[in-house]
């Protein structure tokens, strides 16, 4: 809502500036209207549209940057030894819950092209949590954990490349 207010303030400022320029132009020169009024209007429209387009693209880029940073933090958390440490069960469960919540929110916030991979990541992570709960004797470096974490980190890299504009997705046939 705040952004929309700034847009209207900017448009109003440009219109006010046009009125002032027209007033002083008429006052100073009788040939002021020899300029085509459509030229002035088209200049205004092009300036407004270009500023709006640049702003919306910058806003989209900032959103993608934030998602990429969150994915980086998830990769860091996956590498923490206390994530799967049965000796520190309470701390492990808190970290697992924190990771699970971030994955859930990311899945809702990401663009449609990466939703399938984020869903895969969330499901793989839920598998890790289930394995952790079912196998109290499993070590932190259990091959299952390592395989699933590697798959998740690979998918995260794919998502990050996509968000930065690289064509990493194959067209589905």
mmCIF file of N, CA, C and O in Angstrom, residues 36-126:
data_model
loop_
_atom_site.group_PDB
_atom_site.id
_atom_site.type_symbol
_atom_site.label_atom_id
_atom_site.label_comp_id
_atom_site.label_asym_id
_atom_site.label_seq_id
_atom_site.Cartn_x
_atom_site.Cartn_y
_atom_site.Cartn_z
ATOM 1 N N UNK A 36 4.491 19.924 -30.074
ATOM 2 C CA UNK A 36 3.345 19.039 -30.082
ATOM 3 C C UNK A 36 3.075 18.568 -28.647
ATOM 4 O O UNK A 36 3.959 18.050 -27.977
ATOM 5 N N UNK A 37 1.849 18.747 -28.170
ATOM 6 C CA UNK A 37 1.490 18.346 -26.812
ATOM 7 C C UNK A 37 1.607 16.839 -26.637
ATOM 8 O O UNK A 37 1.901 16.343 -25.553
ATOM 9 N N UNK A 38 1.442 16.086 -27.723
ATOM 10 C CA UNK A 38 1.595 14.632 -27.655
ATOM 11 C C UNK A 38 3.038 14.243 -27.337
ATOM 12 O O UNK A 38 3.284 13.227 -26.693
ATOM 13 N N UNK A 39 3.973 15.061 -27.758
ATOM 14 C CA UNK A 39 5.382 14.783 -27.437
ATOM 15 C C UNK A 39 5.613 14.880 -25.936
ATOM 16 O O UNK A 39 6.322 14.056 -25.352
ATOM 17 N N UNK A 40 5.021 15.891 -25.325
ATOM 18 C CA UNK A 40 5.163 16.060 -23.878
ATOM 19 C C UNK A 40 4.502 14.891 -23.150
ATOM 20 O O UNK A 40 5.078 14.317 -22.222
ATOM 21 N N UNK A 41 3.298 14.528 -23.570
ATOM 22 C CA UNK A 41 2.594 13.426 -22.925
ATOM 23 C C UNK A 41 3.315 12.094 -23.120
ATOM 24 O O UNK A 41 3.403 11.288 -22.199
ATOM 25 N N UNK A 42 3.828 11.856 -24.322
ATOM 26 C CA UNK A 42 4.527 10.591 -24.553
ATOM 27 C C UNK A 42 5.812 10.523 -23.727
ATOM 28 O O UNK A 42 6.201 9.456 -23.251
ATOM 29 N N UNK A 43 6.465 11.675 -23.546
ATOM 30 C CA UNK A 43 7.653 11.716 -22.697
ATOM 31 C C UNK A 43 7.281 11.369 -21.251
ATOM 32 O O UNK A 43 7.964 10.576 -20.602
ATOM 33 N N UNK A 44 6.189 11.934 -20.778
ATOM 34 C CA UNK A 44 5.737 11.633 -19.416
ATOM 35 C C UNK A 44 5.413 10.146 -19.256
ATOM 36 O O UNK A 44 5.828 9.514 -18.284
ATOM 37 N N UNK A 45 4.667 9.619 -20.195
ATOM 38 C CA UNK A 45 4.277 8.214 -20.106
ATOM 39 C C UNK A 45 5.509 7.308 -20.152
ATOM 40 O O UNK A 45 5.622 6.363 -19.366
ATOM 41 N N UNK A 46 6.446 7.615 -21.027
ATOM 42 C CA UNK A 46 7.639 6.760 -21.118
ATOM 43 C C UNK A 46 8.480 6.843 -19.852
ATOM 44 O O UNK A 46 9.015 5.832 -19.391
ATOM 45 N N UNK A 47 8.574 8.015 -19.259
ATOM 46 C CA UNK A 47 9.339 8.154 -18.011
ATOM 47 C C UNK A 47 8.652 7.386 -16.880
ATOM 48 O O UNK A 47 9.300 6.632 -16.149
ATOM 49 N N UNK A 48 7.353 7.548 -16.764
ATOM 50 C CA UNK A 48 6.617 6.869 -15.691
ATOM 51 C C UNK A 48 6.704 5.355 -15.859
ATOM 52 O O UNK A 48 6.997 4.634 -14.903
ATOM 53 N N UNK A 49 6.475 4.868 -17.071
ATOM 54 C CA UNK A 49 6.516 3.428 -17.301
ATOM 55 C C UNK A 49 7.912 2.856 -17.099
ATOM 56 O O UNK A 49 8.071 1.778 -16.532
ATOM 57 N N UNK A 50 8.928 3.569 -17.539
ATOM 58 C CA UNK A 50 10.283 3.041 -17.388
ATOM 59 C C UNK A 50 10.695 3.009 -15.921
ATOM 60 O O UNK A 50 11.310 2.047 -15.473
ATOM 61 N N UNK A 51 10.351 4.031 -15.166
ATOM 62 C CA UNK A 51 10.678 4.033 -13.743
ATOM 63 C C UNK A 51 9.918 2.913 -13.033
ATOM 64 O O UNK A 51 10.489 2.187 -12.218
ATOM 65 N N UNK A 52 8.656 2.746 -13.363
ATOM 66 C CA UNK A 52 7.861 1.690 -12.736
ATOM 67 C C UNK A 52 8.410 0.312 -13.091
ATOM 68 O O UNK A 52 8.515 -0.564 -12.228
ATOM 69 N N UNK A 53 8.765 0.104 -14.364
ATOM 70 C CA UNK A 53 9.298 -1.192 -14.793
ATOM 71 C C UNK A 53 10.621 -1.499 -14.092
ATOM 72 O O UNK A 53 10.839 -2.619 -13.616
ATOM 73 N N UNK A 54 11.500 -0.516 -14.012
ATOM 74 C CA UNK A 54 12.777 -0.727 -13.348
ATOM 75 C C UNK A 54 12.559 -1.020 -11.874
ATOM 76 O O UNK A 54 13.197 -1.912 -11.302
ATOM 77 N N UNK A 55 11.668 -0.298 -11.251
ATOM 78 C CA UNK A 55 11.399 -0.511 -9.825
ATOM 79 C C UNK A 55 10.832 -1.897 -9.573
ATOM 80 O O UNK A 55 11.218 -2.564 -8.619
ATOM 81 N N UNK A 56 9.899 -2.342 -10.408
ATOM 82 C CA UNK A 56 9.313 -3.661 -10.189
ATOM 83 C C UNK A 56 10.338 -4.763 -10.431
ATOM 84 O O UNK A 56 10.354 -5.767 -9.710
ATOM 85 N N UNK A 57 11.221 -4.597 -11.419
ATOM 86 C CA UNK A 57 12.273 -5.591 -11.650
ATOM 87 C C UNK A 57 13.271 -5.620 -10.496
ATOM 88 O O UNK A 57 13.725 -6.694 -10.087
ATOM 89 N N UNK A 58 13.594 -4.461 -9.968
ATOM 90 C CA UNK A 58 14.518 -4.402 -8.826
ATOM 91 C C UNK A 58 13.884 -5.051 -7.594
ATOM 92 O O UNK A 58 14.561 -5.758 -6.845
ATOM 93 N N UNK A 59 12.605 -4.832 -7.406
ATOM 94 C CA UNK A 59 11.898 -5.431 -6.283
ATOM 95 C C UNK A 59 11.875 -6.960 -6.409
ATOM 96 O O UNK A 59 12.096 -7.682 -5.429
ATOM 97 N N UNK A 60 11.645 -7.440 -7.620
ATOM 98 C CA UNK A 60 11.644 -8.876 -7.869
ATOM 99 C C UNK A 60 13.027 -9.467 -7.597
ATOM 100 O O UNK A 60 13.161 -10.512 -6.968
ATOM 101 N N UNK A 61 14.066 -8.786 -8.031
ATOM 102 C CA UNK A 61 15.442 -9.242 -7.822
ATOM 103 C C UNK A 61 15.775 -9.299 -6.325
ATOM 104 O O UNK A 61 16.400 -10.231 -5.854
ATOM 105 N N UNK A 62 15.335 -8.280 -5.569
ATOM 106 C CA UNK A 62 15.574 -8.288 -4.122
ATOM 107 C C UNK A 62 14.891 -9.484 -3.464
ATOM 108 O O UNK A 62 15.439 -10.105 -2.547
ATOM 109 N N UNK A 63 13.695 -9.801 -3.923
ATOM 110 C CA UNK A 63 12.983 -10.965 -3.390
ATOM 111 C C UNK A 63 13.731 -12.253 -3.682
ATOM 112 O O UNK A 63 13.867 -13.122 -2.807
ATOM 113 N N UNK A 64 14.227 -12.398 -4.906
ATOM 114 C CA UNK A 64 15.003 -13.586 -5.262
ATOM 115 C C UNK A 64 16.291 -13.656 -4.456
ATOM 116 O O UNK A 64 16.701 -14.734 -4.030
ATOM 117 N N UNK A 65 16.940 -12.510 -4.239
ATOM 118 C CA UNK A 65 18.170 -12.489 -3.438
ATOM 119 C C UNK A 65 17.897 -12.971 -2.014
ATOM 120 O O UNK A 65 18.698 -13.706 -1.440
ATOM 121 N N UNK A 66 16.766 -12.556 -1.467
ATOM 122 C CA UNK A 66 16.418 -12.991 -0.113
ATOM 123 C C UNK A 66 16.179 -14.501 -0.070
ATOM 124 O O UNK A 66 16.621 -15.181 0.859
ATOM 125 N N UNK A 67 15.495 -15.028 -1.077
ATOM 126 C CA UNK A 67 15.249 -16.470 -1.134
ATOM 127 C C UNK A 67 16.571 -17.224 -1.237
ATOM 128 O O UNK A 67 16.773 -18.236 -0.562
ATOM 129 N N UNK A 68 17.483 -16.724 -2.057
ATOM 130 C CA UNK A 68 18.784 -17.373 -2.207
ATOM 131 C C UNK A 68 19.544 -17.356 -0.882
ATOM 132 O O UNK A 68 20.172 -18.353 -0.501
ATOM 133 N N UNK A 69 19.473 -16.242 -0.164
ATOM 134 C CA UNK A 69 20.138 -16.177 1.149
ATOM 135 C C UNK A 69 19.528 -17.189 2.116
ATOM 136 O O UNK A 69 20.241 -17.844 2.879
ATOM 137 N N UNK A 70 18.214 -17.322 2.100
ATOM 138 C CA UNK A 70 17.568 -18.311 2.975
ATOM 139 C C UNK A 70 18.002 -19.719 2.605
ATOM 140 O O UNK A 70 18.223 -20.560 3.488
ATOM 141 N N UNK A 71 18.130 -19.985 1.318
ATOM 142 C CA UNK A 71 18.584 -21.307 0.889
ATOM 143 C C UNK A 71 20.024 -21.560 1.334
ATOM 144 O O UNK A 71 20.371 -22.681 1.711
ATOM 145 N N UNK A 72 20.850 -20.521 1.309
ATOM 146 C CA UNK A 72 22.232 -20.662 1.799
ATOM 147 C C UNK A 72 22.252 -21.020 3.288
ATOM 148 O O UNK A 72 23.037 -21.856 3.725
ATOM 149 N N UNK A 73 21.378 -20.390 4.062
ATOM 150 C CA UNK A 73 21.304 -20.682 5.494
ATOM 151 C C UNK A 73 20.820 -22.116 5.716
ATOM 152 O O UNK A 73 21.304 -22.815 6.626
ATOM 153 N N UNK A 74 19.909 -22.572 4.887
ATOM 154 C CA UNK A 74 19.432 -23.954 5.003
ATOM 155 C C UNK A 74 20.578 -24.925 4.736
ATOM 156 O O UNK A 74 20.743 -25.927 5.445
ATOM 157 N N UNK A 75 21.396 -24.639 3.724
ATOM 158 C CA UNK A 75 22.555 -25.493 3.434
ATOM 159 C C UNK A 75 23.505 -25.509 4.630
ATOM 160 O O UNK A 75 24.012 -26.571 5.017
ATOM 161 N N UNK A 76 23.747 -24.345 5.228
ATOM 162 C CA UNK A 76 24.611 -24.289 6.414
ATOM 163 C C UNK A 76 24.033 -25.128 7.563
ATOM 164 O O UNK A 76 24.763 -25.867 8.222
ATOM 165 N N UNK A 77 22.721 -25.006 7.770
ATOM 166 C CA UNK A 77 22.092 -25.745 8.861
ATOM 167 C C UNK A 77 22.117 -27.252 8.609
ATOM 168 O O UNK A 77 22.212 -28.034 9.555
ATOM 169 N N UNK A 78 22.020 -27.658 7.367
ATOM 170 C CA UNK A 78 22.098 -29.084 7.050
ATOM 171 C C UNK A 78 23.476 -29.651 7.389
ATOM 172 O O UNK A 78 23.610 -30.843 7.660
ATOM 173 N N UNK A 79 24.491 -28.811 7.360
ATOM 174 C CA UNK A 79 25.839 -29.250 7.663
ATOM 175 C C UNK A 79 26.177 -29.250 9.147
ATOM 176 O O UNK A 79 27.239 -29.747 9.540
ATOM 177 N N UNK A 80 25.294 -28.719 9.969
ATOM 178 C CA UNK A 80 25.570 -28.676 11.413
ATOM 179 C C UNK A 80 25.485 -30.078 12.006
ATOM 180 O O UNK A 80 24.502 -30.791 11.773
ATOM 181 N N UNK A 81 26.503 -30.460 12.793
ATOM 182 C CA UNK A 81 26.487 -31.813 13.379
ATOM 183 C C UNK A 81 25.360 -32.010 14.398
ATOM 184 O O UNK A 81 24.861 -33.129 14.555
ATOM 185 N N UNK A 82 24.936 -30.953 15.067
ATOM 186 C CA UNK A 82 23.871 -31.114 16.077
ATOM 187 C C UNK A 82 22.487 -31.330 15.467
ATOM 188 O O UNK A 82 21.549 -31.651 16.179
ATOM 189 N N UNK A 83 22.363 -31.198 14.152
ATOM 190 C CA UNK A 83 21.075 -31.410 13.484
ATOM 191 C C UNK A 83 20.580 -32.837 13.696
ATOM 192 O O UNK A 83 19.387 -33.068 13.860
ATOM 193 N N UNK A 84 21.489 -33.791 13.703
ATOM 194 C CA UNK A 84 21.109 -35.205 13.806
ATOM 195 C C UNK A 84 21.765 -35.888 15.002
ATOM 196 O O UNK A 84 21.989 -37.092 14.988
ATOM 197 N N UNK A 85 22.048 -35.135 16.036
ATOM 198 C CA UNK A 85 22.741 -35.660 17.210
ATOM 199 C C UNK A 85 21.717 -36.132 18.246
ATOM 200 O O UNK A 85 21.005 -35.325 18.848
ATOM 201 N N UNK A 86 21.646 -37.463 18.445
ATOM 202 C CA UNK A 86 20.688 -38.019 19.402
ATOM 203 C C UNK A 86 21.074 -37.695 20.843
ATOM 204 O O UNK A 86 20.220 -37.732 21.726
ATOM 205 N N UNK A 87 22.342 -37.365 21.079
ATOM 206 C CA UNK A 87 22.770 -37.012 22.434
ATOM 207 C C UNK A 87 22.228 -35.641 22.851
ATOM 208 O O UNK A 87 22.044 -35.368 24.027
ATOM 209 N N UNK A 88 22.010 -34.775 21.859
ATOM 210 C CA UNK A 88 21.440 -33.438 22.112
ATOM 211 C C UNK A 88 20.073 -33.370 21.438
ATOM 212 O O UNK A 88 19.823 -32.530 20.578
ATOM 213 N N UNK A 89 19.204 -34.254 21.854
ATOM 214 C CA UNK A 89 17.919 -34.446 21.187
ATOM 215 C C UNK A 89 17.073 -33.172 21.132
ATOM 216 O O UNK A 89 16.499 -32.846 20.100
ATOM 217 N N UNK A 90 16.994 -32.447 22.240
ATOM 218 C CA UNK A 90 16.150 -31.245 22.269
ATOM 219 C C UNK A 90 16.660 -30.202 21.279
ATOM 220 O O UNK A 90 15.876 -29.602 20.530
ATOM 221 N N UNK A 91 17.968 -29.980 21.270
ATOM 222 C CA UNK A 91 18.553 -29.006 20.353
ATOM 223 C C UNK A 91 18.383 -29.461 18.904
ATOM 224 O O UNK A 91 18.073 -28.657 18.023
ATOM 225 N N UNK A 92 18.546 -30.749 18.665
ATOM 226 C CA UNK A 92 18.382 -31.296 17.316
ATOM 227 C C UNK A 92 16.949 -31.111 16.832
ATOM 228 O O UNK A 92 16.712 -30.702 15.689
ATOM 229 N N UNK A 93 15.987 -31.372 17.688
ATOM 230 C CA UNK A 93 14.585 -31.238 17.287
ATOM 231 C C UNK A 93 14.208 -29.781 17.025
ATOM 232 O O UNK A 93 13.436 -29.491 16.105
ATOM 233 N N UNK A 94 14.747 -28.870 17.818
ATOM 234 C CA UNK A 94 14.480 -27.444 17.574
ATOM 235 C C UNK A 94 15.049 -27.007 16.222
ATOM 236 O O UNK A 94 14.388 -26.301 15.456
ATOM 237 N N UNK A 95 16.275 -27.419 15.945
ATOM 238 C CA UNK A 95 16.895 -27.066 14.669
ATOM 239 C C UNK A 95 16.144 -27.703 13.510
ATOM 240 O O UNK A 95 15.930 -27.058 12.467
ATOM 241 N N UNK A 96 15.712 -28.940 13.692
ATOM 242 C CA UNK A 96 14.944 -29.609 12.640
ATOM 243 C C UNK A 96 13.617 -28.899 12.382
ATOM 244 O O UNK A 96 13.207 -28.720 11.236
ATOM 245 N N UNK A 97 12.978 -28.463 13.439
ATOM 246 C CA UNK A 97 11.706 -27.753 13.295
ATOM 247 C C UNK A 97 11.909 -26.407 12.596
ATOM 248 O O UNK A 97 11.120 -26.003 11.745
ATOM 249 N N UNK A 98 12.970 -25.727 12.967
ATOM 250 C CA UNK A 98 13.308 -24.440 12.361
ATOM 251 C C UNK A 98 13.543 -24.611 10.866
ATOM 252 O O UNK A 98 13.011 -23.848 10.054
ATOM 253 N N UNK A 99 14.292 -25.641 10.500
ATOM 254 C CA UNK A 99 14.546 -25.917 9.087
ATOM 255 C C UNK A 99 13.249 -26.274 8.354
ATOM 256 O O UNK A 99 13.001 -25.807 7.244
ATOM 257 N N UNK A 100 12.440 -27.094 8.974
ATOM 258 C CA UNK A 100 11.184 -27.522 8.375
ATOM 259 C C UNK A 100 10.260 -26.333 8.103
ATOM 260 O O UNK A 100 9.643 -26.234 7.032
ATOM 261 N N UNK A 101 10.170 -25.430 9.059
ATOM 262 C CA UNK A 101 9.319 -24.247 8.876
ATOM 263 C C UNK A 101 9.826 -23.362 7.746
ATOM 264 O O UNK A 101 9.047 -22.857 6.937
ATOM 265 N N UNK A 102 11.133 -23.146 7.679
ATOM 266 C CA UNK A 102 11.686 -22.311 6.595
ATOM 267 C C UNK A 102 11.425 -22.933 5.237
ATOM 268 O O UNK A 102 11.090 -22.230 4.282
ATOM 269 N N UNK A 103 11.550 -24.248 5.143
ATOM 270 C CA UNK A 103 11.270 -24.914 3.866
ATOM 271 C C UNK A 103 9.797 -24.761 3.479
ATOM 272 O O UNK A 103 9.470 -24.529 2.315
ATOM 273 N N UNK A 104 8.915 -24.855 4.466
ATOM 274 C CA UNK A 104 7.479 -24.706 4.196
ATOM 275 C C UNK A 104 7.177 -23.295 3.675
ATOM 276 O O UNK A 104 6.462 -23.124 2.686
ATOM 277 N N UNK A 105 7.763 -22.282 4.312
ATOM 278 C CA UNK A 105 7.510 -20.906 3.891
ATOM 279 C C UNK A 105 8.146 -20.602 2.539
ATOM 280 O O UNK A 105 7.564 -19.891 1.723
ATOM 281 N N UNK A 106 9.320 -21.137 2.317
ATOM 282 C CA UNK A 106 9.971 -20.934 1.015
ATOM 283 C C UNK A 106 9.147 -21.547 -0.111
ATOM 284 O O UNK A 106 9.047 -20.975 -1.189
ATOM 285 N N UNK A 107 8.582 -22.695 0.160
ATOM 286 C CA UNK A 107 7.778 -23.354 -0.862
ATOM 287 C C UNK A 107 6.579 -22.494 -1.256
ATOM 288 O O UNK A 107 6.177 -22.462 -2.410
ATOM 289 N N UNK A 108 6.039 -21.771 -0.305
ATOM 290 C CA UNK A 108 4.910 -20.880 -0.598
ATOM 291 C C UNK A 108 5.346 -19.616 -1.328
ATOM 292 O O UNK A 108 4.601 -19.063 -2.121
ATOM 293 N N UNK A 109 6.571 -19.137 -1.056
ATOM 294 C CA UNK A 109 7.012 -17.843 -1.568
ATOM 295 C C UNK A 109 7.715 -17.909 -2.919
ATOM 296 O O UNK A 109 7.822 -16.892 -3.592
ATOM 297 N N UNK A 110 8.179 -19.065 -3.318
ATOM 298 C CA UNK A 110 8.995 -19.163 -4.535
ATOM 299 C C UNK A 110 8.138 -19.161 -5.799
ATOM 300 O O UNK A 110 6.962 -19.502 -5.766
ATOM 301 N N UNK A 111 8.754 -18.803 -6.921
ATOM 302 C CA UNK A 111 8.036 -18.829 -8.196
ATOM 303 C C UNK A 111 7.643 -20.259 -8.591
ATOM 304 O O UNK A 111 8.236 -21.232 -8.105
ATOM 305 N N UNK A 112 6.684 -20.362 -9.469
ATOM 306 C CA UNK A 112 6.128 -21.662 -9.848
ATOM 307 C C UNK A 112 7.169 -22.602 -10.453
ATOM 308 O O UNK A 112 7.088 -23.820 -10.253
ATOM 309 N N UNK A 113 8.139 -22.068 -11.152
ATOM 310 C CA UNK A 113 9.114 -22.924 -11.827
ATOM 311 C C UNK A 113 9.963 -23.739 -10.850
ATOM 312 O O UNK A 113 10.442 -24.814 -11.183
ATOM 313 N N UNK A 114 10.140 -23.267 -9.613
ATOM 314 C CA UNK A 114 10.959 -23.986 -8.643
ATOM 315 C C UNK A 114 10.128 -24.694 -7.566
ATOM 316 O O UNK A 114 10.693 -25.341 -6.694
ATOM 317 N N UNK A 115 8.826 -24.599 -7.636
ATOM 318 C CA UNK A 115 7.977 -25.217 -6.617
ATOM 319 C C UNK A 115 8.155 -26.736 -6.567
ATOM 320 O O UNK A 115 8.164 -27.331 -5.497
ATOM 321 N N UNK A 116 8.317 -27.361 -7.721
ATOM 322 C CA UNK A 116 8.471 -28.813 -7.769
ATOM 323 C C UNK A 116 9.748 -29.234 -7.032
ATOM 324 O O UNK A 116 9.733 -30.191 -6.251
ATOM 325 N N UNK A 117 10.840 -28.516 -7.258
ATOM 326 C CA UNK A 117 12.092 -28.842 -6.584
ATOM 327 C C UNK A 117 12.025 -28.540 -5.095
ATOM 328 O O UNK A 117 12.563 -29.295 -4.281
ATOM 329 N N UNK A 118 11.356 -27.452 -4.720
ATOM 330 C CA UNK A 118 11.209 -27.157 -3.296
ATOM 331 C C UNK A 118 10.345 -28.195 -2.608
ATOM 332 O O UNK A 118 10.587 -28.550 -1.455
ATOM 333 N N UNK A 119 9.348 -28.689 -3.308
ATOM 334 C CA UNK A 119 8.516 -29.757 -2.751
ATOM 335 C C UNK A 119 9.363 -31.012 -2.536
ATOM 336 O O UNK A 119 9.242 -31.683 -1.501
ATOM 337 N N UNK A 120 10.238 -31.312 -3.495
ATOM 338 C CA UNK A 120 11.148 -32.457 -3.355
ATOM 339 C C UNK A 120 12.060 -32.274 -2.147
ATOM 340 O O UNK A 120 12.272 -33.207 -1.364
ATOM 341 N N UNK A 121 12.596 -31.068 -1.985
ATOM 342 C CA UNK A 121 13.489 -30.782 -0.861
ATOM 343 C C UNK A 121 12.750 -30.973 0.468
ATOM 344 O O UNK A 121 13.259 -31.595 1.398
ATOM 345 N N UNK A 122 11.536 -30.435 0.543
ATOM 346 C CA UNK A 122 10.760 -30.563 1.780
ATOM 347 C C UNK A 122 10.459 -32.022 2.096
ATOM 348 O O UNK A 122 10.608 -32.475 3.231
ATOM 349 N N UNK A 123 10.080 -32.796 1.075
ATOM 350 C CA UNK A 123 9.777 -34.209 1.286
ATOM 351 C C UNK A 123 11.032 -34.991 1.691
ATOM 352 O O UNK A 123 10.977 -35.860 2.564
ATOM 353 N N UNK A 124 12.154 -34.685 1.073
ATOM 354 C CA UNK A 124 13.412 -35.351 1.443
ATOM 355 C C UNK A 124 13.800 -35.008 2.870
ATOM 356 O O UNK A 124 14.266 -35.881 3.627
ATOM 357 N N UNK A 125 13.602 -33.769 3.227
ATOM 358 C CA UNK A 125 13.937 -33.361 4.586
ATOM 359 C C UNK A 125 13.003 -34.036 5.596
ATOM 360 O O UNK A 125 13.432 -34.442 6.671
ATOM 361 N N UNK A 126 11.728 -34.165 5.247
ATOM 362 C CA UNK A 126 10.806 -34.873 6.128
ATOM 363 C C UNK A 126 11.233 -36.331 6.281
ATOM 364 O O UNK A 126 11.084 -36.923 7.359
#
